[in-house]
Coordinates of C-alpha atoms in Angstrom, one line a residue:
X30 CA -95.8 377.7 -14.3
X31 CA -93.7 374.8 -13.1
X32 CA -91.7 377.1 -10.8
X33 CA -94.9 378.5 -9.3
X34 CA -96.1 374.9 -8.4
X35 CA -92.8 374.2 -6.7
X36 CA -93.1 377.4 -4.6
X37 CA -96.6 376.3 -3.6
X38 CA -95.5 372.8 -2.5
X39 CA -92.7 374.2 -0.4
X40 CA -95.1 376.6 1.2
X41 CA -97.5 373.9 2.0
X42 CA -94.7 371.7 3.5
X43 CA -93.5 374.6 5.7
X44 CA -97.0 375.3 7.0
X45 CA -97.5 371.5 7.7
X46 CA -94.3 371.4 9.7
X47 CA -95.2 374.5 11.6
X48 CA -98.7 373.2 12.4
X49 CA -97.3 369.8 13.5
X50 CA -94.9 371.5 15.9
X51 CA -97.6 373.7 17.3
X52 CA -100.0 370.7 17.8
X53 CA -97.6 368.1 19.2
X54 CA -94.4 369.7 20.3
X55 CA -95.7 371.4 23.5
X56 CA -97.7 368.3 24.5
X57 CA -94.6 366.1 24.0
X58 CA -92.6 368.3 26.3
X59 CA -95.4 368.5 28.8
X60 CA -95.6 364.7 28.7
X61 CA -91.9 364.4 29.3
X62 CA -92.0 366.8 32.1
X63 CA -94.9 365.0 33.6
X64 CA -93.2 361.6 33.4
X65 CA -90.1 363.0 35.0
X66 CA -92.1 364.4 37.9
X67 CA -93.8 361.1 38.3
X68 CA -90.5 359.2 38.5
X69 CA -89.1 361.8 41.0
X70 CA -92.3 361.4 43.1
X71 CA -92.0 357.6 43.0
X72 CA -88.4 357.7 44.2
X73 CA -88.9 360.4 46.9
X74 CA -88.5 359.2 50.5
X75 CA -89.9 361.1 53.5
X76 CA -88.4 361.6 56.9
X77 CA -89.0 363.3 60.3
X78 CA -86.9 366.3 61.3
X79 CA -86.9 365.1 64.9
X80 CA -86.5 361.4 64.2
X81 CA -84.2 361.3 61.1
X82 CA -84.0 357.4 61.2
X83 CA -87.7 357.4 60.0
X84 CA -87.9 356.7 56.2
X85 CA -91.3 356.4 54.5
X86 CA -92.1 356.1 50.8
X87 CA -94.9 358.6 51.1
X88 CA -95.7 361.8 53.1
X89 CA -97.7 361.5 56.3
X90 CA -97.1 361.7 60.1
X91 CA -94.0 360.6 62.0
X92 CA -94.9 357.2 63.7
X93 CA -93.0 358.3 66.8
X94 CA -93.9 362.0 67.5
X95 CA -96.7 362.7 65.0
X96 CA -95.0 365.6 63.2
X97 CA -95.4 366.1 59.5
X98 CA -92.8 364.2 57.4
X99 CA -90.5 366.2 55.2
X100 CA -88.9 365.2 51.9
X101 CA -85.6 363.3 52.5
X102 CA -82.6 364.3 50.4
X103 CA -81.4 362.0 47.7
X104 CA -82.2 358.3 47.1
X105 CA -80.6 355.0 47.5
X106 CA -79.6 354.5 43.9
X107 CA -76.3 352.6 43.5
X108 CA -76.3 351.2 47.1
X109 CA -75.4 347.6 47.9
X110 CA -77.8 345.3 49.6
X111 CA -76.6 346.0 53.2
X112 CA -75.8 349.7 52.7
X113 CA -78.1 352.6 53.6
X114 CA -78.0 356.4 53.3
X115 CA -78.8 359.1 55.8
X116 CA -79.8 362.7 55.0
X117 CA -77.4 365.5 55.8
X118 CA -80.2 366.9 58.0
X119 CA -80.4 363.6 59.9
X120 CA -76.6 363.6 60.3
X121 CA -76.7 367.1 61.8
X122 CA -79.7 366.6 64.1
X123 CA -78.3 363.4 65.6
X124 CA -74.8 364.8 65.8
X125 CA -73.4 361.7 64.0
X126 CA -69.6 361.9 63.8
X127 CA -67.1 359.6 62.2
X128 CA -63.4 358.9 62.6
X129 CA -60.6 357.3 60.5
X130 CA -59.3 354.1 62.1
X131 CA -55.6 354.2 62.7
X132 CA -52.8 352.2 64.3
X133 CA -51.1 353.0 67.5
X134 CA -53.4 355.9 68.3
X135 CA -53.9 354.8 72.0
X136 CA -52.9 357.4 74.5
X137 CA -50.6 355.2 76.5
X138 CA -51.8 351.6 77.0
X139 CA -53.7 351.6 80.3
X140 CA -55.8 348.5 80.8
X141 CA -58.9 348.5 83.0
X142 CA -59.7 345.5 85.1
X143 CA -62.7 344.8 87.4
X144 CA -62.3 343.0 90.7
X145 CA -63.3 342.5 94.3
X146 CA -61.8 343.2 97.7
X147 CA -61.1 340.1 99.7
X148 CA -59.5 339.4 103.1
X149 CA -55.8 339.0 103.2
X150 CA -55.5 335.3 103.7
X151 CA -52.0 335.6 105.1
X152 CA -53.3 337.8 107.9
X153 CA -56.4 335.6 108.7
X154 CA -56.6 333.2 111.7
X155 CA -59.0 330.8 113.3
X156 CA -59.5 330.9 117.1
X157 CA -59.9 327.4 118.4
X158 CA -60.6 325.7 121.8
X159 CA -57.7 323.7 123.2
X160 CA -60.0 321.6 125.4
X161 CA -63.4 320.0 125.0
X162 CA -66.4 321.2 127.0
X163 CA -69.6 323.3 127.0
X164 CA -69.6 327.1 126.2
X165 CA -71.0 328.6 129.3
X166 CA -70.6 332.2 128.0
X167 CA -69.7 333.6 124.6
X168 CA -68.4 337.2 124.8
X169 CA -68.5 337.8 121.0
X170 CA -71.9 339.1 120.1
X171 CA -71.8 339.6 116.3
X172 CA -69.8 339.3 113.1
X173 CA -67.7 342.3 112.4
X174 CA -66.8 342.8 116.1
X175 CA -63.2 343.9 116.8
X176 CA -61.2 341.8 119.2
X177 CA -57.7 342.4 120.7
X178 CA -55.1 339.9 121.6
X179 CA -55.6 338.7 125.2
X180 CA -59.3 339.7 125.2
X181 CA -61.7 337.2 127.0
X182 CA -63.7 335.5 124.2
X183 CA -65.5 332.7 126.0
X184 CA -65.9 330.8 129.3
X185 CA -66.0 327.0 129.0
X186 CA -66.9 324.2 131.4
X187 CA -64.7 321.2 130.7
X188 CA -65.1 317.8 132.5
X189 CA -61.7 316.8 131.3
X190 CA -60.0 320.0 132.6
X191 CA -61.9 319.5 135.8
X192 CA -60.4 316.1 136.3
X193 CA -56.9 317.2 135.2
X194 CA -57.0 319.9 138.0
X195 CA -57.7 317.2 140.6
X196 CA -54.8 315.2 139.2
X197 CA -52.5 318.3 139.7
X198 CA -53.6 318.7 143.3
X199 CA -52.9 315.0 144.0
X200 CA -49.6 315.1 142.1
X201 CA -48.4 318.2 143.9
X202 CA -48.6 316.3 147.2
X203 CA -46.4 313.6 145.7
X204 CA -43.9 315.7 143.8
X205 CA -41.1 314.8 146.1
X206 CA -41.6 311.1 145.7
X207 CA -42.9 311.1 142.1
X208 CA -41.5 314.1 140.4
X209 CA -42.0 312.6 136.9
X210 CA -45.7 312.3 137.5
X211 CA -46.0 315.8 138.8
X212 CA -44.2 317.2 135.8
X213 CA -46.3 315.2 133.3
X214 CA -49.5 316.6 134.9
X215 CA -48.3 320.2 134.7
X216 CA -47.3 319.7 131.0
X217 CA -50.7 318.3 130.2
X218 CA -52.3 321.5 131.5
X219 CA -49.9 323.6 129.5
X220 CA -50.9 321.8 126.3
X221 CA -54.4 323.0 127.0
X222 CA -53.0 326.5 127.0
X223 CA -53.3 327.1 130.8
X224 CA -50.6 329.6 131.8
X225 CA -48.0 329.0 134.5
X226 CA -49.8 331.5 136.8
X227 CA -53.1 329.6 136.4
X228 CA -51.4 326.2 137.1
X229 CA -49.6 327.6 140.2
X230 CA -52.8 329.2 141.5
X231 CA -54.6 325.8 141.3
X232 CA -51.7 324.1 143.0
X233 CA -51.4 326.7 145.8
X234 CA -55.1 327.1 146.6
X235 CA -55.9 323.4 146.2
X236 CA -59.3 324.5 144.6
X237 CA -60.6 323.2 141.3
X238 CA -62.0 325.8 138.9
X239 CA -65.2 324.7 137.1
X240 CA -65.1 327.2 134.2
X241 CA -62.0 328.2 132.3
X242 CA -61.6 331.3 130.1
X243 CA -60.5 331.3 126.4
X244 CA -58.4 334.4 125.5
X245 CA -57.9 335.8 122.0
X246 CA -54.5 334.8 120.7
X247 CA -54.4 337.6 118.1
X248 CA -56.2 340.9 117.1
X249 CA -58.6 341.5 114.2
X250 CA -62.2 341.5 113.1
X251 CA -64.5 338.6 113.6
X252 CA -65.6 337.5 110.1
X253 CA -67.6 334.4 111.1
X254 CA -69.0 332.9 114.4
X255 CA -68.7 329.2 114.2
X256 CA -70.3 328.4 117.6
X257 CA -73.1 329.7 119.8
X258 CA -73.4 330.0 123.6
X259 CA -74.4 326.6 125.1
X260 CA -72.7 324.5 122.3
X261 CA -70.6 321.5 123.2
X262 CA -67.3 321.7 121.5
X263 CA -64.4 319.3 120.9
X264 CA -60.7 319.8 121.5
X265 CA -59.3 321.9 118.6
X266 CA -62.7 322.9 117.3
X267 CA -62.8 326.3 115.7
X268 CA -64.7 329.0 117.6
X269 CA -64.3 332.1 115.5
X270 CA -62.7 333.3 112.2
X271 CA -60.7 336.4 112.7
X272 CA -59.3 338.6 109.9
X273 CA -56.8 341.4 110.3
X274 CA -58.1 344.0 107.8
X275 CA -55.1 346.4 108.1
X276 CA -54.2 345.0 104.6
X277 CA -56.6 343.5 102.1
X278 CA -56.4 341.9 98.7
X279 CA -57.8 343.2 95.4
X280 CA -58.4 340.2 93.2
X281 CA -58.8 340.9 89.5
X282 CA -59.6 338.5 86.6
X283 CA -57.2 338.6 83.7
X284 CA -58.2 336.8 80.4
X285 CA -55.5 334.5 79.0
X286 CA -54.9 336.8 76.0
X287 CA -54.0 339.6 78.4
X288 CA -51.6 337.6 80.6
X289 CA -48.4 338.8 78.8
X290 CA -49.2 342.4 79.6
X291 CA -48.7 342.1 83.4
X292 CA -45.9 341.3 85.7
X293 CA -45.2 341.3 89.4
X294 CA -44.4 344.7 90.8
X295 CA -46.4 346.8 88.3
X296 CA -48.0 349.9 89.8
X297 CA -51.8 349.8 90.0
X298 CA -54.3 352.7 90.5
X299 CA -57.4 351.5 92.3
X300 CA -60.8 353.2 92.2
X301 CA -64.1 352.3 93.8
X302 CA -67.7 353.7 93.6
X303 CA -67.6 354.3 97.4
X304 CA -64.9 356.9 96.9
X305 CA -65.3 358.2 93.3
X306 CA -62.9 361.1 93.7
X307 CA -60.1 359.1 95.2
X308 CA -57.4 356.9 93.8
X309 CA -55.4 354.3 95.8
X310 CA -51.9 353.1 94.8
X311 CA -50.9 349.4 94.9
X312 CA -48.6 347.0 93.2
X313 CA -49.2 343.6 91.6
X314 CA -48.2 341.1 94.3
X315 CA -49.2 337.8 92.7
X316 CA -50.3 336.4 89.3
X317 CA -51.9 332.9 89.6
X318 CA -49.8 330.4 87.7
X319 CA -52.9 328.2 87.1
X320 CA -55.5 329.1 84.5
X321 CA -59.2 328.7 85.5
X322 CA -60.4 326.4 82.7
X323 CA -64.0 327.4 83.1
X324 CA -63.6 331.2 82.9
X325 CA -60.3 331.2 80.9
X326 CA -58.9 333.7 83.4
X327 CA -56.1 333.9 85.9
X328 CA -56.3 335.9 89.2
X329 CA -54.1 339.0 89.5
X330 CA -53.7 340.1 93.1
X331 CA -52.9 343.5 94.6
X332 CA -52.1 344.0 98.3
X333 CA -53.7 347.2 99.6
X334 CA -53.1 349.1 102.8
X335 CA -56.3 349.5 104.8
X336 CA -55.4 351.1 108.0
X337 CA -58.2 353.7 107.6
X338 CA -60.7 350.9 107.0
X339 CA -61.5 352.2 103.5
X340 CA -61.9 348.8 101.8
X341 CA -64.5 346.3 102.8
X342 CA -64.3 342.7 101.7
X343 CA -66.8 342.1 98.9
X344 CA -66.5 345.7 97.6
X345 CA -66.2 346.1 93.8
X346 CA -63.1 348.0 92.6
X347 CA -61.5 348.9 89.3
X348 CA -57.8 348.7 88.6
X349 CA -56.0 350.8 86.0
X350 CA -52.7 349.2 85.0
X351 CA -50.2 350.3 82.5
X352 CA -49.9 347.2 80.4
X353 CA -46.5 346.4 78.9
X354 CA -46.6 345.8 75.2
X355 CA -43.9 346.0 72.6
X356 CA -46.3 346.1 69.7
X357 CA -48.1 349.4 70.4
X358 CA -47.2 350.8 67.0
X359 CA -49.0 347.9 65.3
X360 CA -52.1 348.2 67.5
X361 CA -55.4 348.8 65.7
X362 CA -57.8 350.5 68.1
X363 CA -61.2 352.2 68.0
X364 CA -63.1 354.3 70.6
X365 CA -65.5 352.4 72.9
X366 CA -68.3 354.7 71.8
X367 CA -68.2 353.3 68.3
X368 CA -68.9 349.7 69.4
X369 CA -72.4 348.2 69.9
X370 CA -72.1 344.9 71.8
X371 CA -74.9 342.3 71.9
X372 CA -73.1 339.7 74.0
X373 CA -72.8 337.4 71.0
X374 CA -71.5 340.0 68.5
X375 CA -69.6 343.3 68.5
X376 CA -70.5 345.6 65.6
X377 CA -69.5 349.0 64.2
X378 CA -70.9 351.1 61.4
X379 CA -68.6 351.7 58.5
X380 CA -68.9 354.8 56.3
X381 CA -68.4 353.3 52.9
X382 CA -68.3 356.5 50.8
X383 CA -66.0 359.3 52.0
X384 CA -68.1 361.9 50.2
X385 CA -71.6 360.7 51.1
X386 CA -73.3 359.6 54.3
X387 CA -73.6 355.9 53.2
X388 CA -73.2 353.3 56.0
X389 CA -73.0 349.6 56.5
X390 CA -72.9 347.4 59.6
X391 CA -69.7 345.4 60.1
X392 CA -69.1 342.7 62.7
X393 CA -65.7 342.8 64.4
X394 CA -63.7 340.8 66.9
X395 CA -62.4 342.8 69.9
X396 CA -59.3 342.3 72.0
X397 CA -58.5 344.1 75.2
X398 CA -60.0 347.4 76.4
X399 CA -57.2 349.9 76.9
X400 CA -58.5 353.1 78.5
X401 CA -61.3 354.4 76.3
X402 CA -60.2 352.3 73.3
X403 CA -60.8 348.7 72.2
X404 CA -58.2 346.6 70.4
X405 CA -59.5 345.3 67.1
X406 CA -58.5 341.8 66.2
X407 CA -60.4 341.5 62.9
X408 CA -63.3 343.0 60.9
X409 CA -61.9 346.5 59.9
X410 CA -58.6 347.9 58.8
X411 CA -56.5 351.0 59.2
X412 CA -57.9 353.8 57.0
X413 CA -61.6 352.7 57.4
X414 CA -64.0 355.4 58.5
X415 CA -66.4 354.4 61.3
X416 CA -69.2 356.1 63.3
X417 CA -67.9 357.2 66.7
X418 CA -70.8 359.3 67.9
X419 CA -74.5 358.7 67.4
X420 CA -74.0 355.0 66.8
X421 CA -77.4 354.1 68.3
X422 CA -79.1 356.5 65.9
X423 CA -77.4 355.0 62.9
X424 CA -78.3 351.5 64.1
X425 CA -82.0 352.6 64.5
X426 CA -81.9 353.9 60.9
X427 CA -80.5 350.6 59.7
X428 CA -83.3 348.7 61.4
X429 CA -86.0 350.9 60.0
X430 CA -84.6 350.6 56.5
X431 CA -84.5 346.8 56.8
X432 CA -80.7 346.6 56.8
X433 CA -78.4 344.5 59.0
X434 CA -78.2 346.0 62.5
X435 CA -77.2 345.2 66.0
X436 CA -80.6 343.6 66.8
X437 CA -81.2 342.3 63.2
X438 CA -78.3 340.1 62.2
X439 CA -79.8 339.0 58.8
X440 CA -81.6 342.3 57.9
X441 CA -85.2 342.5 56.8
X442 CA -87.9 345.2 57.3
X443 CA -88.7 346.2 60.8
X444 CA -92.2 347.6 61.3
X445 CA -92.7 351.3 61.9
X446 CA -95.7 353.0 63.5
X447 CA -98.0 352.9 60.5
X448 CA -97.3 349.2 60.0
X449 CA -97.7 348.1 63.7
X450 CA -95.0 347.4 66.3
X451 CA -92.8 344.3 66.1
X452 CA -94.7 341.4 67.7
X453 CA -98.1 343.1 67.7
X454 CA -99.8 340.5 65.5
X455 CA -99.6 336.8 65.9
X456 CA -99.3 335.9 62.2
X457 CA -96.5 333.8 60.9
X458 CA -94.6 336.7 59.3
X459 CA -94.3 338.5 62.6
X460 CA -93.2 335.4 64.4
X461 CA -90.6 334.8 61.8
X462 CA -89.4 338.4 62.2
X463 CA -89.2 338.0 66.0
X464 CA -86.9 334.9 65.7
X465 CA -84.8 336.6 63.0
X466 CA -84.1 339.5 65.4
X467 CA -83.2 337.3 68.4
X468 CA -79.6 336.4 69.2
X469 CA -78.8 332.7 69.6
X470 CA -80.2 331.5 72.9
X471 CA -77.7 329.7 75.2
X472 CA -79.0 326.6 77.0
X473 CA -79.1 327.1 80.8
X474 CA -81.0 325.6 83.7
X475 CA -84.5 326.7 84.6
X476 CA -83.2 327.6 88.1
X477 CA -80.7 330.0 86.6
X478 CA -83.5 331.6 84.5
X479 CA -85.6 332.0 87.6
X480 CA -82.8 333.8 89.4
X481 CA -82.2 336.1 86.4
X482 CA -86.0 336.8 86.3
X483 CA -85.8 338.1 89.8
X484 CA -83.1 340.5 88.7
X485 CA -85.3 341.5 85.7
X486 CA -88.3 342.2 88.0
X487 CA -86.2 344.4 90.2
X488 CA -85.1 346.2 87.0
X489 CA -88.8 346.8 86.0
X490 CA -89.5 348.4 89.3
X491 CA -86.4 350.6 88.8
X492 CA -87.6 351.6 85.3
X493 CA -91.1 352.5 86.7
X494 CA -89.5 354.7 89.3
X495 CA -87.6 356.6 86.6
X496 CA -90.9 357.1 84.7
X497 CA -92.3 358.7 87.8
X498 CA -89.0 360.7 88.3
X499 CA -88.7 359.4 91.8
X500 CA -85.0 359.4 92.4
X501 CA -85.3 358.0 96.0
X502 CA -87.3 355.0 94.9
X503 CA -85.0 354.6 91.9
X504 CA -82.0 354.3 94.2
X505 CA -83.8 351.9 96.5
X506 CA -84.8 349.6 93.6
X507 CA -81.2 349.6 92.3
X508 CA -80.1 348.3 95.7
X509 CA -82.8 345.6 95.5
X510 CA -81.5 344.7 92.0
X511 CA -78.0 344.3 93.4
X512 CA -79.3 342.0 96.1
X513 CA -81.1 339.8 93.6
X514 CA -78.0 339.8 91.4
X515 CA -75.8 338.6 94.3
X516 CA -78.2 335.6 94.6
X517 CA -77.6 334.5 91.0
X518 CA -75.6 331.3 91.3
X519 CA -72.9 331.2 88.6
X520 CA -72.2 327.6 89.4
X521 CA -75.5 326.7 87.7
X522 CA -73.8 327.5 84.3
X523 CA -71.9 324.4 83.4
X524 CA -71.2 325.5 79.8
X525 CA -68.0 327.5 79.4
X526 CA -69.5 329.8 76.8
X527 CA -72.5 330.7 79.1
X528 CA -70.2 331.0 82.1
X529 CA -67.9 333.5 80.3
X530 CA -70.8 335.6 79.0
X531 CA -72.5 335.8 82.4
X532 CA -69.2 336.7 84.1
X533 CA -68.8 339.6 81.8
X534 CA -72.4 340.8 81.9
X535 CA -72.7 340.4 85.7
X536 CA -69.8 342.9 86.4
X537 CA -71.3 345.5 84.0
X538 CA -74.8 345.2 85.4
X539 CA -73.5 345.4 89.0
X540 CA -71.4 348.4 88.2
X541 CA -74.3 350.3 86.5
X542 CA -76.8 349.4 89.3
X543 CA -74.3 350.4 92.0
X544 CA -73.8 353.8 90.3
X545 CA -77.6 354.3 90.2
X546 CA -78.0 353.3 93.9
X547 CA -75.3 355.8 95.0
X548 CA -76.8 359.0 93.5
X549 CA -80.0 360.9 93.9
X550 CA -79.6 362.9 90.7
X551 CA -82.3 361.7 88.3
X552 CA -80.3 362.7 85.2
X553 CA -77.2 360.8 86.4
X554 CA -79.5 357.8 87.2
X555 CA -80.9 357.8 83.7
X556 CA -77.4 357.9 82.2
X557 CA -76.4 354.8 84.1
X558 CA -79.8 353.2 83.4
X559 CA -78.9 353.3 79.7
X560 CA -75.9 351.1 80.3
X561 CA -77.7 348.9 82.7
X562 CA -80.4 348.3 80.1
X563 CA -78.0 347.5 77.4
X564 CA -76.3 344.8 79.4
X565 CA -79.5 343.3 80.9
X566 CA -81.0 343.2 77.3
X567 CA -78.0 341.1 76.4
X568 CA -78.5 338.8 79.4
X569 CA -82.2 338.3 78.7
X570 CA -81.5 337.6 75.0
X571 CA -78.8 335.1 75.8
X572 CA -80.3 333.2 78.7
X573 CA -84.0 333.9 78.6
X574 CA -86.4 334.2 81.6
X575 CA -89.4 332.2 80.4
X576 CA -91.4 335.4 79.9
X577 CA -92.2 337.6 76.9
X578 CA -90.1 340.8 77.1
X579 CA -90.2 343.9 74.9
X580 CA -87.1 345.8 73.9
X581 CA -88.0 349.4 73.3
X582 CA -86.0 352.3 71.9
X583 CA -86.2 356.1 72.0
X584 CA -84.0 357.9 69.4
X585 CA -84.2 361.2 71.2
X586 CA -82.7 360.1 74.6
X587 CA -79.1 360.6 75.5
X588 CA -78.9 363.8 73.5
X589 CA -80.4 362.2 70.3
X590 CA -77.9 359.3 70.5
X591 CA -80.8 357.0 71.4
X592 CA -81.2 354.4 74.1
X593 CA -83.0 351.1 74.7
X594 CA -84.9 349.7 77.7
X595 CA -86.8 346.5 78.6
X596 CA -90.5 346.4 79.3
X597 CA -93.2 343.8 80.2
X598 CA -95.7 345.5 77.9
X599 CA -96.0 346.7 74.4
X600 CA -97.2 350.1 75.4
X601 CA -94.3 352.6 75.3
X602 CA -93.7 354.4 78.6
X603 CA -90.4 356.2 78.4
X604 CA -88.1 356.1 81.5
X605 CA -85.7 358.6 80.0
X606 CA -88.1 361.6 79.8
X607 CA -91.0 360.8 82.1
X608 CA -94.0 363.0 81.7
X609 CA -92.2 365.3 79.3
X610 CA -92.3 362.8 76.5
X611 CA -93.9 359.7 78.1
X612 CA -94.8 357.9 74.8
X613 CA -91.7 358.7 72.8
X614 CA -90.3 355.5 71.4
X615 CA -91.2 352.2 69.8
X616 CA -90.9 348.4 70.2
X617 CA -87.7 347.2 68.5
X618 CA -87.8 343.5 69.4
X619 CA -89.8 340.9 71.3
X620 CA -87.8 338.3 73.3
X621 CA -89.8 335.2 73.9

């Protein structure tokens, strides 16, 4: 009986356990699965297949192109505050490439210098008048005119010379009795550059000439007219500046940390935008022994043969010089394509994990540019892996994820399309964000800002011409920009820091604008416009133009590498695609 009760109790226990499993086991699993899915959904980020820098916490439309967002791979678990991760899909679409930083990997050590053609001062001369008087006729009509030695330049009426001729005629009649007086009068006329034949003619005819000619004493090109017909001139007064342009100087600025790389006699290869397919040989003729304390540079001079009149004074040229360095094996270099430069800072993107696409912005200090490489003074080390292609796209992704970036030194969330463009609202948070994104403003005069504003306005006209895909107008506006740039007075910058920044930016802006003005191919113009925009953005950030300016960005331009431009309005009108993708892009920064 007792055994039967035990069997019954065991049976009841088994049935209870079975019923409990049936009632609660499945729901527990279901709850677990449900919670897991909820967590996964909470951590899921969404991106755009065409704009991989877009990262949203929920599905929806791309704020740039309107396409449906797709799930992004992986999350950001385990990342440090300034690190961010890109999807493999984003890496592939944007063609983002990385390289290992190494020492001594420069192919040779060619250094590129920018400079200008100038007249050869050793071959210059000033044509003067050797007697006072009034210019009755000036035979030189314009600057740039060629003159030859012995050519008649002007005819002058001189009261002093008129009186001296009368003295000669009187002295000639007394030369037997007063030979010393006769000789003194003749010598006086010789000092005024009258020839023996002219003096003898006056003496023989006994007639006084009212107007005397002035002949060129050397050959060359008139570079400046210092007088006009009808002017009264003094003895020894300059009439014309004449330059012999058979040889010219190429003057190049060398920074003080580069001086030890150059020496007299080094071979130089010169190129110019006027003749893009030609190279001209020269040698270093002179290195200024005195450092310019304002620009921290010395002048390196190259004498160039110009018998074919190839070089024009004022023309911009580039010199490629093989720099002499004994420490090439210790040189740490990176490709120029890996560097984003804001004028204040140089930055690269470091790949922090060799197995995953995790990146972080790093500020670096650069040395010389050697060919297509930059020397790195500090910031990264040999063995680091950095982004060398698609750097703009990585930078855009950093901005949109609120990480440190080229335009955002401190980090912080940058608004996307659903949240409104940067600077759209006037609330305090937006204003704070604007100031966070701005580089430190340098203090310059209002007059300099006005001159820079004229350059900016010419740039806007150029940008609008690219939007309309009008290559002819684009080229014309680039020429206008160059004219405005030439009127910017660098002497207005008394601060050394501002002076050095502008000197560097001016050369880059001028080079890009010149390239745009000299081509009618719209694609080539847009390629140069990218570089022009980059440097002008830096200039406006650093110096200001007393006007609100919008910095806009399109990640799809430049073969998905991305490119910036400046605008006077928030509305995005894309100069890189025109009608094809007129509104592709977004505001990245507002410069006040």
